[in-house]
Amino acid sequence: GAGVSQTPSNKVTEKGKYVELRCDPISGHTALYWYRQSLGQGPEFLIYFQGTGAADDSGLPNDRFFAVRPEGSVSTLKIQRTERGDSAVYLCASSSGENTEAFFGQGTRLTVV
Amino acid sequence: AQSVTQPDIHITVSEGASLELRCNYSYGATPYLFWYVQSPGQGLQLLLKYFSGDTLVQGIKGFEAEFKRSQSSFNLRKPSVHWSDAAEYFCAVGMFSGGYNKLIFGAGTRLAVHP
């Protein structure tokens, strides 16, 4: 596609449920990032993929959060046993390589009720 | 630790007036610096970036920013604001390490433009 695509755009889930958020990066981009933006804050880094491997997952807040990128393209962010504090906009970005611009998707707004 | 501070949470200017959004960073090495804009319901769009060289950087939509190492600042400027510039602006420092770019963002400055 022309840009980074994230689905769904909005997700409402009940506390304790499991959710998956999907990111389709720009075709050919090897680097993929997930960020989380809480209300009134700037985005915070969660995880970085180079190809299929998670090269840096230091931003994942706890073991309820996990992300995969099995074929080096689409990525899924998975959140188990969701909590109200997980409510935020989850942003995905991709780039073509080192020292290059990261292009962001429009995000998935997750609301845990 | 690396950090970015945007001292102004909210700024209001009149259309046609000049604009300066402040950004201060804390980073041990030579920083890679960015300004992004986020309109309601939209993703982050890169306005401009500084990697090296000329400390005055030109971006899209008539924006520019100046890197001042002595002040650890990277302020964003525009000589004449348009109503369509109303949005949230984020300054970020890029930590390039091991071949990738981890961005540390400030909390953002929300810009309102009066007609």
Short mmCIF file of N, CA, C and O in Angstrom, two decimals, chain A:
data_model
loop_
_atom_site.label_atom_id
_atom_site.label_comp_id
_atom_site.label_asym_id
_atom_site.label_seq_id
_atom_site.Cartn_x
_atom_site.Cartn_y
_atom_site.Cartn_z
N GLY A 1 0.81 -1.19 0.00
CA GLY A 1 0.00 0.00 0.00
C GLY A 1 0.86 1.26 0.00
O GLY A 1 2.07 1.22 0.17
N ALA A 2 0.20 2.39 -0.11
CA ALA A 2 0.91 3.65 -0.21
C ALA A 2 1.48 4.09 1.13
O ALA A 2 2.50 4.79 1.17
N GLY A 3 0.82 3.72 2.21
CA GLY A 3 1.27 4.14 3.53
C GLY A 3 1.18 3.00 4.51
O GLY A 3 0.83 1.87 4.16
N VAL A 4 1.48 3.31 5.77
CA VAL A 4 1.36 2.32 6.83
C VAL A 4 -0.12 2.20 7.20
O VAL A 4 -0.77 3.22 7.47
N SER A 5 -0.61 0.99 7.20
CA SER A 5 -2.01 0.75 7.48
C SER A 5 -2.17 0.01 8.80
O SER A 5 -1.50 -1.01 9.03
N GLN A 6 -3.05 0.52 9.67
CA GLN A 6 -3.29 -0.12 10.94
C GLN A 6 -4.77 -0.47 11.07
O GLN A 6 -5.64 0.35 10.75
N THR A 7 -5.03 -1.68 11.54
CA THR A 7 -6.41 -2.10 11.76
C THR A 7 -6.53 -2.81 13.10
O THR A 7 -5.58 -3.48 13.54
N PRO A 8 -7.68 -2.67 13.79
CA PRO A 8 -8.74 -1.73 13.45
C PRO A 8 -8.34 -0.30 13.79
O PRO A 8 -7.34 -0.09 14.47
N SER A 9 -9.12 0.65 13.39
CA SER A 9 -8.82 2.04 13.76
C SER A 9 -9.26 2.31 15.20
O SER A 9 -8.65 3.13 15.89
N ASN A 10 -10.29 1.62 15.62
CA ASN A 10 -10.79 1.71 16.99
C ASN A 10 -11.11 0.33 17.52
O ASN A 10 -11.63 -0.51 16.78
N LYS A 11 -10.80 0.11 18.80
CA LYS A 11 -11.11 -1.16 19.42
C LYS A 11 -11.52 -0.91 20.86
O LYS A 11 -10.79 -0.29 21.63
N VAL A 12 -12.72 -1.38 21.19
CA VAL A 12 -13.20 -1.31 22.56
C VAL A 12 -13.26 -2.73 23.08
O VAL A 12 -13.84 -3.61 22.43
N THR A 13 -12.67 -2.97 24.23
CA THR A 13 -12.65 -4.31 24.78
C THR A 13 -12.88 -4.24 26.28
O THR A 13 -12.70 -3.20 26.92
N GLU A 14 -13.30 -5.35 26.83
CA GLU A 14 -13.54 -5.41 28.27
C GLU A 14 -12.26 -5.78 29.00
O GLU A 14 -11.42 -6.54 28.47
N LYS A 15 -12.14 -5.27 30.18
CA LYS A 15 -11.00 -5.59 31.04
C LYS A 15 -10.83 -7.10 31.14
O LYS A 15 -11.80 -7.83 31.33
N GLY A 16 -9.59 -7.55 30.98
CA GLY A 16 -9.30 -8.97 31.07
C GLY A 16 -9.29 -9.70 29.75
O GLY A 16 -8.80 -10.83 29.66
N LYS A 17 -9.81 -9.07 28.69
CA LYS A 17 -9.86 -9.72 27.39
C LYS A 17 -8.50 -9.60 26.66
O LYS A 17 -7.63 -8.81 27.02
N TYR A 18 -8.38 -10.41 25.61
CA TYR A 18 -7.20 -10.43 24.76
C TYR A 18 -7.48 -9.64 23.48
O TYR A 18 -8.57 -9.74 22.92
N VAL A 19 -6.50 -8.84 23.04
CA VAL A 19 -6.68 -8.08 21.80
C VAL A 19 -5.46 -8.23 20.90
O VAL A 19 -4.35 -8.46 21.38
N GLU A 20 -5.71 -8.09 19.61
CA GLU A 20 -4.64 -8.08 18.62
C GLU A 20 -4.78 -6.83 17.76
O GLU A 20 -5.89 -6.53 17.28
N LEU A 21 -3.68 -6.14 17.56
CA LEU A 21 -3.66 -4.95 16.73
C LEU A 21 -2.71 -5.23 15.56
O LEU A 21 -1.60 -5.72 15.76
N ARG A 22 -3.15 -4.85 14.36
CA ARG A 22 -2.40 -5.23 13.17
C ARG A 22 -1.77 -4.02 12.51
O ARG A 22 -2.36 -2.94 12.49
N CYS A 23 -0.59 -4.23 11.97
CA CYS A 23 0.12 -3.18 11.23
C CYS A 23 0.64 -3.72 9.91
O CYS A 23 1.37 -4.72 9.88
N ASP A 24 0.27 -3.03 8.82
CA ASP A 24 0.79 -3.32 7.49
C ASP A 24 1.77 -2.23 7.11
O ASP A 24 1.35 -1.10 6.83
N PRO A 25 3.07 -2.51 7.09
CA PRO A 25 4.03 -1.44 6.79
C PRO A 25 4.04 -1.11 5.30
O PRO A 25 3.42 -1.79 4.49
N ILE A 26 4.77 -0.08 4.98
CA ILE A 26 4.98 0.26 3.58
C ILE A 26 5.76 -0.88 2.92
O ILE A 26 6.73 -1.40 3.51
N SER A 27 5.34 -1.25 1.73
CA SER A 27 5.96 -2.37 1.03
C SER A 27 7.46 -2.15 0.89
O SER A 27 7.92 -1.09 0.45
N GLY A 28 8.22 -3.17 1.27
CA GLY A 28 9.67 -3.11 1.14
C GLY A 28 10.39 -2.56 2.35
O GLY A 28 11.62 -2.65 2.44
N HIS A 29 9.65 -1.99 3.30
CA HIS A 29 10.30 -1.47 4.50
C HIS A 29 10.67 -2.61 5.43
O HIS A 29 9.84 -3.41 5.83
N THR A 30 11.95 -2.66 5.79
CA THR A 30 12.42 -3.76 6.63
C THR A 30 12.29 -3.45 8.12
O THR A 30 12.21 -4.35 8.94
N ALA A 31 12.29 -2.17 8.46
CA ALA A 31 12.20 -1.79 9.87
C ALA A 31 10.76 -1.46 10.24
O ALA A 31 10.07 -0.76 9.49
N LEU A 32 10.33 -1.95 11.40
CA LEU A 32 8.96 -1.70 11.86
C LEU A 32 9.00 -1.41 13.35
O LEU A 32 9.71 -2.08 14.11
N TYR A 33 8.24 -0.40 13.75
CA TYR A 33 8.22 0.05 15.14
C TYR A 33 6.78 0.10 15.65
O TYR A 33 5.88 0.46 14.90
N TRP A 34 6.62 -0.17 16.93
CA TRP A 34 5.37 0.09 17.63
C TRP A 34 5.62 1.13 18.71
O TRP A 34 6.62 1.05 19.45
N TYR A 35 4.70 2.08 18.79
CA TYR A 35 4.72 3.10 19.83
C TYR A 35 3.34 3.14 20.49
O TYR A 35 2.34 2.76 19.89
N ARG A 36 3.30 3.65 21.71
CA ARG A 36 2.03 3.82 22.41
C ARG A 36 1.91 5.29 22.83
O ARG A 36 2.86 5.86 23.39
N GLN A 37 0.75 5.88 22.54
CA GLN A 37 0.52 7.27 22.88
C GLN A 37 -0.67 7.37 23.82
O GLN A 37 -1.82 7.19 23.42
N SER A 38 -0.38 7.68 25.08
CA SER A 38 -1.44 7.88 26.05
C SER A 38 -1.97 9.30 25.93
O SER A 38 -1.30 10.19 25.40
N LEU A 39 -3.15 9.53 26.45
CA LEU A 39 -3.80 10.83 26.32
C LEU A 39 -2.93 11.94 26.88
O LEU A 39 -2.45 11.86 28.01
N GLY A 40 -2.69 12.95 26.06
CA GLY A 40 -1.93 14.11 26.50
C GLY A 40 -0.42 13.90 26.54
O GLY A 40 0.30 14.76 27.06
N GLN A 41 0.02 12.80 25.98
CA GLN A 41 1.45 12.49 26.00
C GLN A 41 1.98 12.29 24.58
O GLN A 41 1.22 12.11 23.64
N GLY A 42 3.31 12.33 24.47
CA GLY A 42 3.92 11.96 23.21
C GLY A 42 4.02 10.45 23.09
O GLY A 42 3.89 9.73 24.08
N PRO A 43 4.23 9.96 21.88
CA PRO A 43 4.38 8.51 21.70
C PRO A 43 5.57 7.97 22.47
O PRO A 43 6.61 8.63 22.59
N GLU A 44 5.41 6.75 22.98
CA GLU A 44 6.49 6.05 23.69
C GLU A 44 6.83 4.77 22.95
O GLU A 44 5.94 4.00 22.60
N PHE A 45 8.11 4.55 22.78
CA PHE A 45 8.61 3.38 22.06
C PHE A 45 8.23 2.08 22.78
O PHE A 45 8.35 1.98 24.01
N LEU A 46 7.77 1.10 22.01
CA LEU A 46 7.48 -0.21 22.57
C LEU A 46 8.47 -1.26 22.07
O LEU A 46 9.13 -1.94 22.86
N ILE A 47 8.56 -1.40 20.73
CA ILE A 47 9.34 -2.50 20.18
C ILE A 47 9.75 -2.16 18.76
O ILE A 47 9.07 -1.41 18.05
N TYR A 48 10.89 -2.73 18.35
CA TYR A 48 11.43 -2.53 17.01
C TYR A 48 11.74 -3.88 16.38
O TYR A 48 12.32 -4.75 17.02
N PHE A 49 11.32 -4.04 15.12
CA PHE A 49 11.63 -5.23 14.34
C PHE A 49 12.54 -4.85 13.18
O PHE A 49 12.31 -3.86 12.49
N GLN A 50 13.57 -5.67 12.97
CA GLN A 50 14.34 -5.61 11.73
C GLN A 50 14.09 -6.95 11.05
O GLN A 50 14.56 -7.99 11.52
N GLY A 51 13.34 -6.92 9.96
CA GLY A 51 12.94 -8.17 9.35
C GLY A 51 11.94 -8.89 10.24
O GLY A 51 10.98 -8.30 10.71
N THR A 52 12.20 -10.15 10.50
CA THR A 52 11.28 -10.95 11.30
C THR A 52 11.57 -10.89 12.79
O THR A 52 10.71 -11.26 13.60
N GLY A 53 12.76 -10.45 13.16
CA GLY A 53 13.16 -10.51 14.55
C GLY A 53 12.95 -9.23 15.31
O GLY A 53 13.14 -8.13 14.78
N ALA A 54 12.58 -9.37 16.58
CA ALA A 54 12.43 -8.21 17.45
C ALA A 54 13.81 -7.84 17.96
O ALA A 54 14.35 -8.50 18.86
N ALA A 55 14.38 -6.78 17.40
CA ALA A 55 15.74 -6.39 17.76
C ALA A 55 15.79 -5.64 19.08
O ALA A 55 16.83 -5.60 19.74
N ASP A 56 14.69 -5.02 19.45
CA ASP A 56 14.66 -4.25 20.70
C ASP A 56 13.23 -4.24 21.20
O ASP A 56 12.38 -3.61 20.59
N ASP A 57 12.97 -4.93 22.30
CA ASP A 57 11.62 -4.93 22.89
C ASP A 57 11.65 -4.28 24.26
O ASP A 57 10.79 -4.57 25.10
N SER A 58 12.61 -3.41 24.47
CA SER A 58 12.81 -2.83 25.80
C SER A 58 11.67 -1.92 26.24
O SER A 58 11.55 -1.62 27.43
N GLY A 59 10.82 -1.49 25.32
CA GLY A 59 9.73 -0.60 25.70
C GLY A 59 8.43 -1.31 26.06
O GLY A 59 7.50 -0.67 26.53
N LEU A 60 8.37 -2.60 25.86
CA LEU A 60 7.15 -3.32 26.24
C LEU A 60 6.97 -3.24 27.75
O LEU A 60 7.89 -3.57 28.50
N PRO A 61 5.81 -2.80 28.21
CA PRO A 61 5.65 -2.50 29.64
C PRO A 61 5.69 -3.72 30.55
O PRO A 61 6.13 -3.61 31.70
N ASN A 62 5.24 -4.85 30.08
CA ASN A 62 5.25 -6.08 30.90
C ASN A 62 4.98 -7.28 30.00
O ASN A 62 4.83 -7.12 28.78
N ASP A 63 4.93 -8.45 30.60
CA ASP A 63 4.81 -9.66 29.79
C ASP A 63 3.41 -9.90 29.25
O ASP A 63 3.17 -10.92 28.59
N ARG A 64 2.49 -9.00 29.50
CA ARG A 64 1.17 -9.13 28.84
C ARG A 64 1.24 -8.67 27.38
O ARG A 64 0.32 -8.94 26.61
N PHE A 65 2.27 -7.94 27.07
CA PHE A 65 2.43 -7.39 25.72
C PHE A 65 3.42 -8.24 24.93
O PHE A 65 4.51 -8.58 25.43
N PHE A 66 3.05 -8.53 23.69
CA PHE A 66 3.91 -9.33 22.83
C PHE A 66 3.64 -8.92 21.39
O PHE A 66 2.53 -8.54 21.05
N ALA A 67 4.65 -8.96 20.55
CA ALA A 67 4.47 -8.61 19.15
C ALA A 67 5.22 -9.59 18.28
O ALA A 67 6.26 -10.13 18.67
N VAL A 68 4.68 -9.83 17.09
CA VAL A 68 5.29 -10.74 16.14
C VAL A 68 5.30 -10.11 14.76
O VAL A 68 4.50 -9.23 14.44
N ARG A 69 6.21 -10.65 13.94
CA ARG A 69 6.30 -10.22 12.54
C ARG A 69 6.83 -11.43 11.75
O ARG A 69 7.97 -11.41 11.28
N PRO A 70 6.04 -12.46 11.63
CA PRO A 70 6.52 -13.77 11.18
C PRO A 70 7.13 -13.81 9.78
O PRO A 70 8.03 -14.62 9.54
N GLU A 71 6.67 -12.97 8.88
CA GLU A 71 7.18 -13.02 7.51
C GLU A 71 7.94 -11.75 7.14
O GLU A 71 8.22 -11.52 5.96
N GLY A 72 8.21 -10.94 8.12
CA GLY A 72 9.00 -9.74 7.85
C GLY A 72 8.22 -8.60 7.24
O GLY A 72 8.82 -7.62 6.78
N SER A 73 6.88 -8.73 7.24
CA SER A 73 6.07 -7.65 6.69
C SER A 73 5.04 -7.22 7.74
O SER A 73 5.36 -6.40 8.60
N VAL A 74 3.85 -7.83 7.71
CA VAL A 74 2.79 -7.49 8.66
C VAL A 74 3.23 -7.83 10.08
O VAL A 74 3.89 -8.85 10.33
N SER A 75 2.85 -6.96 11.00
CA SER A 75 3.14 -7.20 12.42
C SER A 75 1.84 -7.16 13.21
O SER A 75 0.90 -6.43 12.86
N THR A 76 1.80 -7.94 14.28
CA THR A 76 0.65 -7.95 15.18
C THR A 76 1.14 -7.69 16.60
O THR A 76 2.08 -8.35 17.07
N LEU A 77 0.53 -6.72 17.24
CA LEU A 77 0.78 -6.45 18.66
C LEU A 77 -0.33 -7.13 19.45
O LEU A 77 -1.51 -6.92 19.17
N LYS A 78 0.07 -7.94 20.41
CA LYS A 78 -0.90 -8.74 21.16
C LYS A 78 -0.86 -8.32 22.63
O LYS A 78 0.22 -8.20 23.21
N ILE A 79 -2.03 -8.10 23.19
CA ILE A 79 -2.12 -7.72 24.59
C ILE A 79 -3.03 -8.70 25.29
O ILE A 79 -4.20 -8.85 24.92
N GLN A 80 -2.51 -9.37 26.30
CA GLN A 80 -3.30 -10.33 27.09
C GLN A 80 -3.84 -9.65 28.34
O GLN A 80 -3.24 -8.70 28.85
N ARG A 81 -4.96 -10.18 28.82
CA ARG A 81 -5.54 -9.74 30.10
C ARG A 81 -5.51 -8.20 30.19
O ARG A 81 -4.91 -7.62 31.10
N THR A 82 -6.17 -7.57 29.23
CA THR A 82 -6.10 -6.10 29.14
C THR A 82 -6.56 -5.44 30.43
O THR A 82 -7.44 -5.94 31.14
N GLU A 83 -5.94 -4.31 30.71
CA GLU A 83 -6.27 -3.48 31.86
C GLU A 83 -6.67 -2.10 31.38
O GLU A 83 -6.31 -1.68 30.28
N ARG A 84 -7.40 -1.37 32.22
CA ARG A 84 -7.87 -0.04 31.82
C ARG A 84 -6.69 0.88 31.49
O ARG A 84 -6.77 1.73 30.63
N GLY A 85 -5.57 0.67 32.16
CA GLY A 85 -4.38 1.47 31.90
C GLY A 85 -3.75 1.22 30.53
O GLY A 85 -2.87 1.97 30.12
N ASP A 86 -4.20 0.17 29.84
CA ASP A 86 -3.70 -0.09 28.49
C ASP A 86 -4.38 0.79 27.46
O ASP A 86 -3.95 0.82 26.29
N SER A 87 -5.42 1.49 27.85
CA SER A 87 -6.14 2.36 26.92
C SER A 87 -5.20 3.44 26.40
O SER A 87 -4.57 4.18 27.18
N ALA A 88 -5.08 3.53 25.09
CA ALA A 88 -4.15 4.46 24.45
C ALA A 88 -4.32 4.32 22.94
O ALA A 88 -5.08 3.46 22.46
N VAL A 89 -3.59 5.16 22.21
CA VAL A 89 -3.48 4.98 20.76
C VAL A 89 -2.17 4.25 20.49
O VAL A 89 -1.10 4.67 20.95
N TYR A 90 -2.25 3.15 19.77
CA TYR A 90 -1.07 2.36 19.43
C TYR A 90 -0.68 2.69 17.99
O TYR A 90 -1.46 2.49 17.06
N LEU A 91 0.52 3.20 17.85
CA LEU A 91 1.03 3.65 16.56
C LEU A 91 2.07 2.69 16.02
O LEU A 91 2.91 2.19 16.76
N CYS A 92 2.00 2.46 14.74
CA CYS A 92 2.99 1.64 14.05
C CYS A 92 3.72 2.54 13.05
O CYS A 92 3.13 3.47 12.48
N ALA A 93 5.00 2.29 12.86
CA ALA A 93 5.79 3.04 11.90
C ALA A 93 6.73 2.08 11.17
O ALA A 93 7.11 1.05 11.72
N SER A 94 7.09 2.45 9.97
CA SER A 94 8.07 1.64 9.24
C SER A 94 9.07 2.55 8.54
O SER A 94 8.78 3.73 8.27
N SER A 95 10.23 1.99 8.28
CA SER A 95 11.25 2.74 7.55
C SER A 95 12.05 1.77 6.70
O SER A 95 12.05 0.56 6.93
N SER A 96 12.75 2.36 5.73
CA SER A 96 13.45 1.51 4.76
C SER A 96 14.85 1.12 5.21
O SER A 96 15.48 0.27 4.59
N GLY A 97 15.33 1.73 6.28
CA GLY A 97 16.65 1.35 6.73
C GLY A 97 17.20 2.32 7.74
O GLY A 97 16.50 3.19 8.26
N GLU A 98 18.46 2.20 7.98
CA GLU A 98 19.14 3.01 8.99
C GLU A 98 19.12 4.48 8.59
O GLU A 98 19.27 4.82 7.42
N ASN A 99 18.94 5.33 9.59
CA ASN A 99 18.99 6.78 9.39
C ASN A 99 17.98 7.27 8.36
O ASN A 99 18.22 8.27 7.69
N THR A 100 16.90 6.57 8.21
CA THR A 100 15.86 7.01 7.28
C THR A 100 14.59 7.36 8.05
O THR A 100 14.38 6.92 9.17
N GLU A 101 13.77 8.14 7.39
CA GLU A 101 12.54 8.60 8.01
C GLU A 101 11.60 7.45 8.33
O GLU A 101 11.44 6.53 7.53
N ALA A 102 10.99 7.50 9.50
CA ALA A 102 9.96 6.54 9.87
C ALA A 102 8.60 7.13 9.51
O ALA A 102 8.29 8.25 9.87
N PHE A 103 7.79 6.36 8.79
CA PHE A 103 6.46 6.77 8.39
C PHE A 103 5.45 6.11 9.34
O PHE A 103 5.49 4.89 9.54
N PHE A 104 4.56 6.92 9.88
CA PHE A 104 3.61 6.43 10.87
C PHE A 104 2.25 6.14 10.26
O PHE A 104 1.80 6.85 9.35
N GLY A 105 1.59 5.13 10.80
CA GLY A 105 0.20 4.89 10.50
C GLY A 105 -0.68 5.79 11.33
O GLY A 105 -0.20 6.57 12.17
N GLN A 106 -2.00 5.69 11.11
CA GLN A 106 -2.93 6.56 11.82
C GLN A 106 -3.26 6.06 13.21
O GLN A 106 -3.91 6.76 13.98
N GLY A 107 -2.81 4.84 13.51
CA GLY A 107 -2.96 4.35 14.87
C GLY A 107 -4.24 3.56 15.09
O GLY A 107 -5.20 3.65 14.32
N THR A 108 -4.22 2.77 16.15
CA THR A 108 -5.41 2.08 16.66
C THR A 108 -5.70 2.63 18.04
O THR A 108 -4.83 2.58 18.92
N ARG A 109 -6.90 3.17 18.18
CA ARG A 109 -7.31 3.67 19.50
C ARG A 109 -7.93 2.51 20.28
O ARG A 109 -8.98 2.00 19.91
N LEU A 110 -7.24 2.09 21.35
CA LEU A 110 -7.72 1.00 22.19
C LEU A 110 -8.34 1.56 23.45
O LEU A 110 -7.72 2.35 24.16
N THR A 111 -9.57 1.14 23.72
CA THR A 111 -10.25 1.54 24.94
C THR A 111 -10.62 0.28 25.71
O THR A 111 -11.31 -0.59 25.17
N VAL A 112 -10.15 0.20 26.93
CA VAL A 112 -10.46 -0.94 27.79
C VAL A 112 -11.47 -0.48 28.84
O VAL A 112 -11.20 0.45 29.61
N VAL A 113 -12.64 -1.12 28.83
CA VAL A 113 -13.72 -0.69 29.76
C VAL A 113 -13.94 -1.72 30.86
O VAL A 113 -13.47 -2.85 30.75
#
